PDB file of C-alpha atoms and ligand atoms in Angstrom:
ATOM      1  CA  MET Z   6     -25.712   0.238   9.480  1.00 60.00           C
ATOM      2  CA  LYS Z   7     -22.626  -1.874   9.275  1.00 76.00           C
ATOM      3  CA  GLU Z   8     -19.416  -0.221  10.142  1.00 87.00           C
ATOM      4  CA  ARG Z   9     -17.245   0.770   7.452  1.00 92.00           C
ATOM      5  CA  GLY Z  10     -13.973  -1.537   6.800  1.00 96.00           C
ATOM      6  CA  LEU Z  11     -10.513   0.025   7.020  1.00 97.00           C
ATOM      7  CA  LEU Z  12      -8.545   1.268   4.100  1.00 98.00           C
ATOM      8  CA  ILE Z  13      -4.959  -0.189   4.004  1.00 98.00           C
ATOM      9  CA  VAL Z  14      -2.366   1.312   1.939  1.00 98.00           C
ATOM     10  CA  LEU Z  15       1.115  -0.550   1.854  1.00 98.00           C
ATOM     11  CA  SER Z  16       3.526   1.456   0.026  1.00 97.00           C
ATOM     12  CA  GLY Z  17       7.130   2.165   0.168  1.00 93.00           C
ATOM     13  CA  PRO Z  18      10.472   2.603  -2.331  1.00 89.00           C
ATOM     14  CA  SER Z  19      10.674   0.872  -5.290  1.00 86.00           C
ATOM     15  CA  GLY Z  20      12.352  -2.344  -5.112  1.00 85.00           C
ATOM     16  CA  VAL Z  21      11.771  -2.972  -1.462  1.00 89.00           C
ATOM     17  CA  GLY Z  22       9.513  -6.075  -1.728  1.00 92.00           C
ATOM     18  CA  LYS Z  23       5.699  -4.725  -1.565  1.00 95.00           C
ATOM     19  CA  GLY Z  24       4.462  -7.060  -4.221  1.00 95.00           C
ATOM     20  CA  THR Z  25       6.240 -10.173  -2.666  1.00 95.00           C
ATOM     21  CA  VAL Z  26       4.831  -9.420   0.931  1.00 97.00           C
ATOM     22  CA  ARG Z  27       1.336  -8.528  -0.470  1.00 97.00           C
ATOM     23  CA  GLN Z  28       1.490 -11.843  -2.123  1.00 96.00           C
ATOM     24  CA  ALA Z  29       2.553 -13.671   0.832  1.00 97.00           C
ATOM     25  CA  LEU Z  30      -0.134 -11.560   2.906  1.00 97.00           C
ATOM     26  CA  PHE Z  31      -2.761 -12.922   0.614  1.00 96.00           C
ATOM     27  CA  ALA Z  32      -1.544 -16.599   0.660  1.00 96.00           C
ATOM     28  CA  GLN Z  33      -1.958 -16.915   4.470  1.00 96.00           C
ATOM     29  CA  GLU Z  34      -5.704 -18.177   5.182  1.00 94.00           C
ATOM     30  CA  ASP Z  35      -6.296 -16.047   8.089  1.00 93.00           C
ATOM     31  CA  THR Z  36      -5.884 -12.946   5.887  1.00 93.00           C
ATOM     32  CA  LYS Z  37      -9.370 -11.170   6.284  1.00 92.00           C
ATOM     33  CA  PHE Z  38      -8.994  -8.037   3.921  1.00 95.00           C
ATOM     34  CA  GLU Z  39      -9.958  -7.611   0.248  1.00 97.00           C
ATOM     35  CA  TYR Z  40      -7.073  -6.860  -2.534  1.00 97.00           C
ATOM     36  CA  SER Z  41      -8.032  -4.338  -4.696  1.00 98.00           C
ATOM     37  CA  ILE Z  42      -6.727  -5.406  -8.334  1.00 98.00           C
ATOM     38  CA  SER Z  43      -5.061  -2.453  -9.988  1.00 98.00           C
ATOM     39  CA  VAL Z  44      -5.594  -1.250 -13.588  1.00 98.00           C
ATOM     40  CA  THR Z  45      -2.462  -0.957 -15.374  1.00 98.00           C
ATOM     41  CA  THR Z  46      -1.227  -0.303 -19.006  1.00 98.00           C
ATOM     42  CA  ARG Z  47       1.821  -2.411 -18.768  1.00 97.00           C
ATOM     43  CA  LYS Z  48       2.168  -5.747 -20.612  1.00 97.00           C
ATOM     44  CA  PRO Z  49       1.296  -8.949 -18.684  1.00 97.00           C
ATOM     45  CA  ARG Z  50       4.085 -10.851 -17.243  1.00 95.00           C
ATOM     46  CA  GLN Z  51       4.133 -14.638 -17.708  1.00 95.00           C
ATOM     47  CA  GLY Z  52       1.740 -16.225 -15.689  1.00 95.00           C
ATOM     48  CA  GLU Z  53      -0.514 -13.132 -14.885  1.00 95.00           C
ATOM     49  CA  ARG Z  54      -3.801 -13.270 -15.299  1.00 97.00           C
ATOM     50  CA  ASP Z  55      -6.409 -10.428 -16.226  1.00 98.00           C
ATOM     51  CA  GLY Z  56      -8.504  -9.416 -13.776  1.00 97.00           C
ATOM     52  CA  VAL Z  57      -6.504 -11.485 -11.165  1.00 95.00           C
ATOM     53  CA  ASP Z  58      -3.065  -9.697 -11.013  1.00 95.00           C
ATOM     54  CA  TYR Z  59      -3.983  -6.543 -12.542  1.00 97.00           C
ATOM     55  CA  PHE Z  60      -6.980  -5.443 -15.126  1.00 98.00           C
ATOM     56  CA  PHE Z  61      -4.796  -5.258 -18.291  1.00 98.00           C
ATOM     57  CA  LYS Z  62      -5.621  -2.002 -20.302  1.00 98.00           C
ATOM     58  CA  THR Z  63      -4.507   0.353 -23.178  1.00 98.00           C
ATOM     59  CA  ARG Z  64      -3.354   3.631 -22.596  1.00 98.00           C
ATOM     60  CA  GLU Z  65      -6.674   5.116 -23.937  1.00 98.00           C
ATOM     61  CA  GLU Z  66      -8.661   2.858 -21.956  1.00 98.00           C
ATOM     62  CA  PHE Z  67      -6.781   3.924 -19.033  1.00 98.00           C
ATOM     63  CA  GLU Z  68      -7.119   7.454 -19.880  1.00 98.00           C
ATOM     64  CA  GLU Z  69     -10.574   7.052 -20.179  1.00 98.00           C
ATOM     65  CA  MET Z  70     -10.829   5.830 -16.815  1.00 98.00           C
ATOM     66  CA  ILE Z  71      -9.179   9.105 -15.580  1.00 98.00           C
ATOM     67  CA  GLU Z  72     -11.286  11.237 -17.426  1.00 98.00           C
ATOM     68  CA  ASN Z  73     -14.633   9.497 -16.133  1.00 98.00           C
ATOM     69  CA  ASN Z  74     -13.172   9.762 -12.493  1.00 98.00           C
ATOM     70  CA  LYS Z  75     -12.848   5.998 -12.237  1.00 98.00           C
ATOM     71  CA  LEU Z  76      -9.692   5.850 -10.420  1.00 98.00           C
ATOM     72  CA  LEU Z  77      -9.188   6.840  -6.821  1.00 98.00           C
ATOM     73  CA  GLU Z  78      -5.416   7.411  -7.639  1.00 98.00           C
ATOM     74  CA  TRP Z  79      -3.151   6.713 -10.131  1.00 98.00           C
ATOM     75  CA  ALA Z  80       0.588   7.336 -11.299  1.00 97.00           C
ATOM     76  CA  GLU Z  81       2.885   6.912 -14.286  1.00 96.00           C
ATOM     77  CA  TYR Z  82       5.765   4.395 -13.119  1.00 94.00           C
ATOM     78  CA  VAL Z  83       8.318   3.429 -15.688  1.00 91.00           C
ATOM     79  CA  GLY Z  84       6.381   4.246 -18.526  1.00 95.00           C
ATOM     80  CA  ASN Z  85       3.243   2.655 -17.704  1.00 97.00           C
ATOM     81  CA  TYR Z  86       0.157   3.893 -16.050  1.00 98.00           C
ATOM     82  CA  TYR Z  87      -1.185   2.238 -12.812  1.00 98.00           C
ATOM     83  CA  GLY Z  88      -4.346   3.112 -11.084  1.00 98.00           C
ATOM     84  CA  THR Z  89      -6.790   1.806  -8.124  1.00 98.00           C
ATOM     85  CA  PRO Z  90     -10.459   1.574  -9.370  1.00 98.00           C
ATOM     86  CA  VAL Z  91     -12.623   3.686  -7.067  1.00 98.00           C
ATOM     87  CA  ASP Z  92     -15.887   1.866  -7.310  1.00 98.00           C
ATOM     88  CA  TYR Z  93     -14.420  -1.341  -5.806  1.00 98.00           C
ATOM     89  CA  VAL Z  94     -12.776   0.286  -2.851  1.00 98.00           C
ATOM     90  CA  GLU Z  95     -16.065   2.454  -2.011  1.00 97.00           C
ATOM     91  CA  GLN Z  96     -18.261  -0.467  -2.499  1.00 98.00           C
ATOM     92  CA  THR Z  97     -16.082  -3.006  -0.316  1.00 98.00           C
ATOM     93  CA  LEU Z  98     -15.493  -0.459   2.383  1.00 97.00           C
ATOM     94  CA  GLU Z  99     -19.106   0.092   2.612  1.00 97.00           C
ATOM     95  CA  SER Z 100     -19.810  -3.455   2.880  1.00 97.00           C
ATOM     96  CA  GLY Z 101     -17.751  -3.517   5.969  1.00 96.00           C
ATOM     97  CA  ARG Z 102     -14.701  -5.258   4.853  1.00 97.00           C
ATOM     98  CA  ASP Z 103     -11.119  -4.043   4.615  1.00 98.00           C
ATOM     99  CA  VAL Z 104      -9.665  -3.051   1.321  1.00 98.00           C
ATOM    100  CA  PHE Z 105      -5.788  -3.703   0.876  1.00 98.00           C
ATOM    101  CA  LEU Z 106      -3.704  -1.520  -1.614  1.00 98.00           C
ATOM    102  CA  GLU Z 107      -0.304  -2.144  -2.410  1.00 98.00           C
ATOM    103  CA  ILE Z 108       0.820   1.057  -4.774  1.00 97.00           C
ATOM    104  CA  GLU Z 109       4.049   3.135  -5.525  1.00 94.00           C
ATOM    105  CA  VAL Z 110       4.622   6.231  -3.419  1.00 94.00           C
ATOM    106  CA  GLN Z 111       2.999   9.008  -5.656  1.00 94.00           C
ATOM    107  CA  GLY Z 112      -0.150   7.093  -5.592  1.00 97.00           C
ATOM    108  CA  ALA Z 113      -0.138   6.534  -1.912  1.00 97.00           C
ATOM    109  CA  LEU Z 114       0.048  10.429  -1.110  1.00 95.00           C
ATOM    110  CA  GLN Z 115      -2.857  10.854  -3.306  1.00 97.00           C
ATOM    111  CA  VAL Z 116      -4.977   8.140  -1.296  1.00 98.00           C
ATOM    112  CA  ARG Z 117      -3.939   9.910   1.686  1.00 96.00           C
ATOM    113  CA  LYS Z 118      -5.078  13.290   0.521  1.00 95.00           C
ATOM    114  CA  ALA Z 119      -8.587  11.404  -0.396  1.00 94.00           C
ATOM    115  CA  PHE Z 120      -8.724   9.211   2.454  1.00 94.00           C
ATOM    116  CA  PRO Z 121      -7.150  10.731   5.642  1.00 93.00           C
ATOM    117  CA  GLU Z 122      -8.666   8.390   7.850  1.00 93.00           C
ATOM    118  CA  GLY Z 123      -6.982   5.123   5.966  1.00 96.00           C
ATOM    119  CA  LEU Z 124      -4.099   3.339   7.551  1.00 98.00           C
ATOM    120  CA  PHE Z 125      -0.696   3.998   6.029  1.00 98.00           C
ATOM    121  CA  ILE Z 126       1.665   1.381   6.258  1.00 98.00           C
ATOM    122  CA  PHE Z 127       5.529   2.246   4.839  1.00 97.00           C
ATOM    123  CA  LEU Z 128       7.432  -0.849   4.217  1.00 96.00           C
ATOM    124  CA  ALA Z 129      11.261   0.032   4.807  1.00 93.00           C
ATOM    125  CA  PRO Z 130      14.071  -1.823   3.416  1.00 88.00           C
ATOM    126  CA  PRO Z 131      16.224  -3.350   5.974  1.00 86.00           C
ATOM    127  CA  SER Z 132      19.126  -1.862   4.397  1.00 75.00           C
ATOM    128  CA  LEU Z 133      18.186   1.405   5.694  1.00 70.00           C
ATOM    129  CA  ALA Z 134      18.896   0.317   8.912  1.00 66.00           C
ATOM    130  CA  GLU Z 135      21.640  -1.510   8.046  1.00 66.00           C
ATOM    131  CA  LEU Z 136      23.151   1.061   6.152  1.00 62.00           C
ATOM    132  CA  LYS Z 137      25.233   3.301   8.496  1.00 62.00           C
ATOM    133  CA  ASN Z 138      26.510   0.096  10.276  1.00 64.00           C
ATOM    134  CA  ARG Z 139      27.793  -1.619   6.880  1.00 59.00           C
ATOM    135  CA  ILE Z 140      29.191   1.530   5.835  1.00 60.00           C
ATOM    136  CA  VAL Z 141      31.218   2.152   8.997  1.00 61.00           C
ATOM    137  CA  THR Z 142      32.395  -1.361   9.282  1.00 63.00           C
ATOM    138  CA  ARG Z 143      32.966  -2.477   5.434  1.00 58.00           C
ATOM    139  CA  GLY Z 144      35.122   0.700   4.706  1.00 61.00           C
ATOM    140  CA  THR Z 145      35.485  -0.627   1.355  1.00 60.00           C
ATOM    141  CA  GLU Z 146      33.032   1.977  -0.246  1.00 64.00           C
ATOM    142  CA  THR Z 147      34.364   4.733  -2.255  1.00 73.00           C
ATOM    143  CA  GLU Z 148      33.286   8.067  -0.724  1.00 74.00           C
ATOM    144  CA  SER Z 149      30.531   8.849  -3.826  1.00 77.00           C
ATOM    145  CA  LEU Z 150      29.396   5.578  -3.594  1.00 74.00           C
ATOM    146  CA  ILE Z 151      28.431   5.924   0.224  1.00 74.00           C
ATOM    147  CA  GLU Z 152      27.293   9.532  -0.554  1.00 78.00           C
ATOM    148  CA  ASN Z 153      25.013   8.351  -3.059  1.00 78.00           C
ATOM    149  CA  ARG Z 154      23.678   5.754  -0.796  1.00 74.00           C
ATOM    150  CA  MET Z 155      23.218   8.261   1.983  1.00 77.00           C
ATOM    151  CA  LYS Z 156      21.201  10.439  -0.077  1.00 80.00           C
ATOM    152  CA  ALA Z 157      18.771   7.652  -1.529  1.00 76.00           C
ATOM    153  CA  ALA Z 158      18.427   6.574   2.037  1.00 76.00           C
ATOM    154  CA  LYS Z 159      17.645  10.302   3.334  1.00 80.00           C
ATOM    155  CA  GLU Z 160      15.096  10.442   0.662  1.00 82.00           C
ATOM    156  CA  GLU Z 161      13.514   7.138   1.439  1.00 78.00           C
ATOM    157  CA  ILE Z 162      13.095   8.215   5.252  1.00 81.00           C
ATOM    158  CA  GLU Z 163      11.527  11.493   4.005  1.00 87.00           C
ATOM    159  CA  LEU Z 164       9.061   9.536   2.108  1.00 87.00           C
ATOM    160  CA  MET Z 165       7.901   7.829   5.599  1.00 92.00           C
ATOM    161  CA  ASP Z 166       6.239  11.203   6.965  1.00 92.00           C
ATOM    162  CA  ALA Z 167       2.918  10.413   4.937  1.00 93.00           C
ATOM    163  CA  TYR Z 168       2.357   7.160   6.890  1.00 97.00           C
ATOM    164  CA  ASP Z 169       1.329   5.783  10.025  1.00 97.00           C
ATOM    165  CA  TYR Z 170       3.588   3.188  10.764  1.00 98.00           C
ATOM    166  CA  VAL Z 171       6.788   1.726   9.541  1.00 96.00           C
ATOM    167  CA  VAL Z 172       7.359  -2.093   8.820  1.00 97.00           C
ATOM    168  CA  GLU Z 173      10.599  -3.318   7.934  1.00 94.00           C
ATOM    169  CA  ASN Z 174      11.012  -5.865   5.173  1.00 94.00           C
ATOM    170  CA  ASP Z 175      14.043  -7.950   7.200  1.00 93.00           C
ATOM    171  CA  SER Z 176      11.796 -11.114   6.586  1.00 95.00           C
ATOM    172  CA  ILE Z 177       8.655 -11.503   4.546  1.00 96.00           C
ATOM    173  CA  GLU Z 178       7.011 -13.622   7.233  1.00 97.00           C
ATOM    174  CA  LEU Z 179       7.834 -10.940   9.933  1.00 97.00           C
ATOM    175  CA  ALA Z 180       6.649  -8.210   7.612  1.00 98.00           C
ATOM    176  CA  CYS Z 181       3.274  -9.871   7.145  1.00 98.00           C
ATOM    177  CA  GLU Z 182       2.715 -10.526  10.831  1.00 97.00           C
ATOM    178  CA  ARG Z 183       3.592  -7.027  11.526  1.00 98.00           C
ATOM    179  CA  ILE Z 184       1.255  -5.710   9.063  1.00 98.00           C
ATOM    180  CA  LYS Z 185      -1.376  -7.704  10.547  1.00 97.00           C
ATOM    181  CA  ALA Z 186      -0.838  -6.834  13.895  1.00 97.00           C
ATOM    182  CA  ILE Z 187      -1.178  -3.009  12.805  1.00 98.00           C
ATOM    183  CA  VAL Z 188      -4.630  -3.780  11.405  1.00 97.00           C
ATOM    184  CA  LEU Z 189      -5.884  -5.590  14.350  1.00 96.00           C
ATOM    185  CA  ALA Z 190      -4.587  -2.803  16.695  1.00 97.00           C
ATOM    186  CA  GLU Z 191      -6.453   0.003  14.340  1.00 96.00           C
ATOM    187  CA  HIS Z 192      -9.691  -2.336  14.470  1.00 95.00           C
ATOM    188  CA  LEU Z 193      -9.271  -2.090  18.177  1.00 95.00           C
ATOM    189  CA  ARG Z 194      -9.040   1.808  18.527  1.00 94.00           C
ATOM    190  CA  ARG Z 195     -11.236   3.431  20.852  1.00 94.00           C
ATOM    191  CA  ASP Z 196     -12.756   6.040  18.622  1.00 90.00           C
ATOM    192  CA  ARG Z 197     -13.897   2.929  16.273  1.00 89.00           C
ATOM    193  CA  VAL Z 198     -15.441   0.594  18.733  1.00 91.00           C
ATOM    194  CA  ALA Z 199     -16.708   2.980  21.332  1.00 91.00           C
ATOM    195  CA  PRO Z 200     -19.608   4.114  18.972  1.00 88.00           C
ATOM    196  CA  ARG Z 201     -20.601   0.332  18.751  1.00 87.00           C
ATOM    197  CA  TYR Z 202     -20.886  -0.029  22.796  1.00 89.00           C
ATOM    198  CA  LYS Z 203     -22.681   3.426  22.788  1.00 89.00           C
ATOM    199  CA  LYS Z 204     -25.372   2.051  19.821  1.00 87.00           C
ATOM    200  CA  MET Z 205     -25.328  -1.173  22.318  1.00 87.00           C
ATOM    201  CA  LEU Z 206     -26.472   0.744  25.213  1.00 88.00           C
ATOM    202  CA  GLU Z 207     -28.347   3.484  23.151  1.00 83.00           C
ATOM    203  CA  VAL Z 208     -26.780   6.136  24.935  1.00 59.00           C
ATOM    204  CA  GLU Z 209     -25.689   9.382  23.045  1.00 57.00           C
TER     205      GLU Z 209
HETATM  206  P1  5GP W 311       4.631  -4.095 -11.311  1.00 71.98           P
HETATM  207  O1  5GP W 311       4.615  -3.400 -12.750  1.00 71.98           O
HETATM  208  O2  5GP W 311       6.148  -4.608 -10.925  1.00 71.98           O
HETATM  209  O3  5GP W 311       3.587  -5.148 -11.199  1.00 71.98           O
HETATM  210  O4  5GP W 311       4.526  -2.840 -10.441  1.00 71.98           O
HETATM  211  C1  5GP W 311       5.234  -1.846 -10.434  1.00 71.98           C
HETATM  212  C2  5GP W 311       4.811  -0.763  -9.374  1.00 71.98           C
HETATM  213  O5  5GP W 311       3.529  -0.355  -9.436  1.00 71.98           O
HETATM  214  C3  5GP W 311       4.803  -1.443  -7.850  1.00 71.98           C
HETATM  215  O6  5GP W 311       5.913  -0.461  -6.775  1.00 71.98           O
HETATM  216  C4  5GP W 311       3.370  -1.223  -7.412  1.00 71.98           C
HETATM  217  O7  5GP W 311       3.296  -1.131  -6.102  1.00 71.98           O
HETATM  218  C5  5GP W 311       2.938  -0.193  -8.356  1.00 71.98           C
HETATM  219  N1  5GP W 311       1.424  -0.363  -8.423  1.00 71.98           N
HETATM  220  C6  5GP W 311       0.948  -1.294  -8.743  1.00 71.98           C
HETATM  221  N2  5GP W 311      -0.482  -1.148  -8.591  1.00 71.98           N
HETATM  222  C7  5GP W 311      -0.499   0.253  -8.543  1.00 71.98           C
HETATM  223  C8  5GP W 311      -1.755   0.962  -8.609  1.00 71.98           C
HETATM  224  O8  5GP W 311      -2.928   0.735  -8.686  1.00 71.98           O
HETATM  225  N3  5GP W 311      -1.379   2.369  -8.387  1.00 71.98           N
HETATM  226  C9  5GP W 311      -0.097   2.802  -8.178  1.00 71.98           C
HETATM  227  N4  5GP W 311       0.057   4.255  -7.752  1.00 71.98           N
HETATM  228  N5  5GP W 311       0.886   2.150  -8.101  1.00 71.98           N
HETATM  229  C10 5GP W 311       0.676   0.775  -8.120  1.00 71.98           C
END
């Protein structure tokens, strides 16, 4: 029997650059994981293709997929539905290949419940780390603006709790490297590797 693939989930706050990092990752030849194409009810943007960027559906079609348990997770984001087709994920993992999801945070929480063994990566805005520094050094922000920023930052940090790794998106290239390093390390975990060795030696 083949070893099951890894389910890799990249998520993070809106506007952090998840889509850009995902596109950069999949543009690299040595990226071995399979991208799970999502279903959405939003209209295609210029240049987007059905079955490549998304599966574009009507709300009725999407709701039917929810009813028929065809989605591993789904969320409504800025007035549109987005969801992950469960069959593709299951079949690909079963065939031994890794699956990569790039989804917003509500969906990631649902996946965590269904697949606690998944690899959950939080993409963090560099502004989070720079925030305090900037606030202190700049001294030009109004008090209420600072408060708003701090509140938003705190909420973002709280979101991290559901993840295994945090990757700062200070540079797209570095973010991709970090994600690949995490996936590589995950494949080398003793609990994943040991069964293979034991089987080789045919010991219990
Ligand atoms: P966009 O409309 O810009 O392509 O995507 C909007 C947001 O939806 C992004 O944060 C993206 O990560 C998220 N998204 C894309 N596909 C899915 C999905 O299948 N499920 C969930 N929950 N979010 C998704």
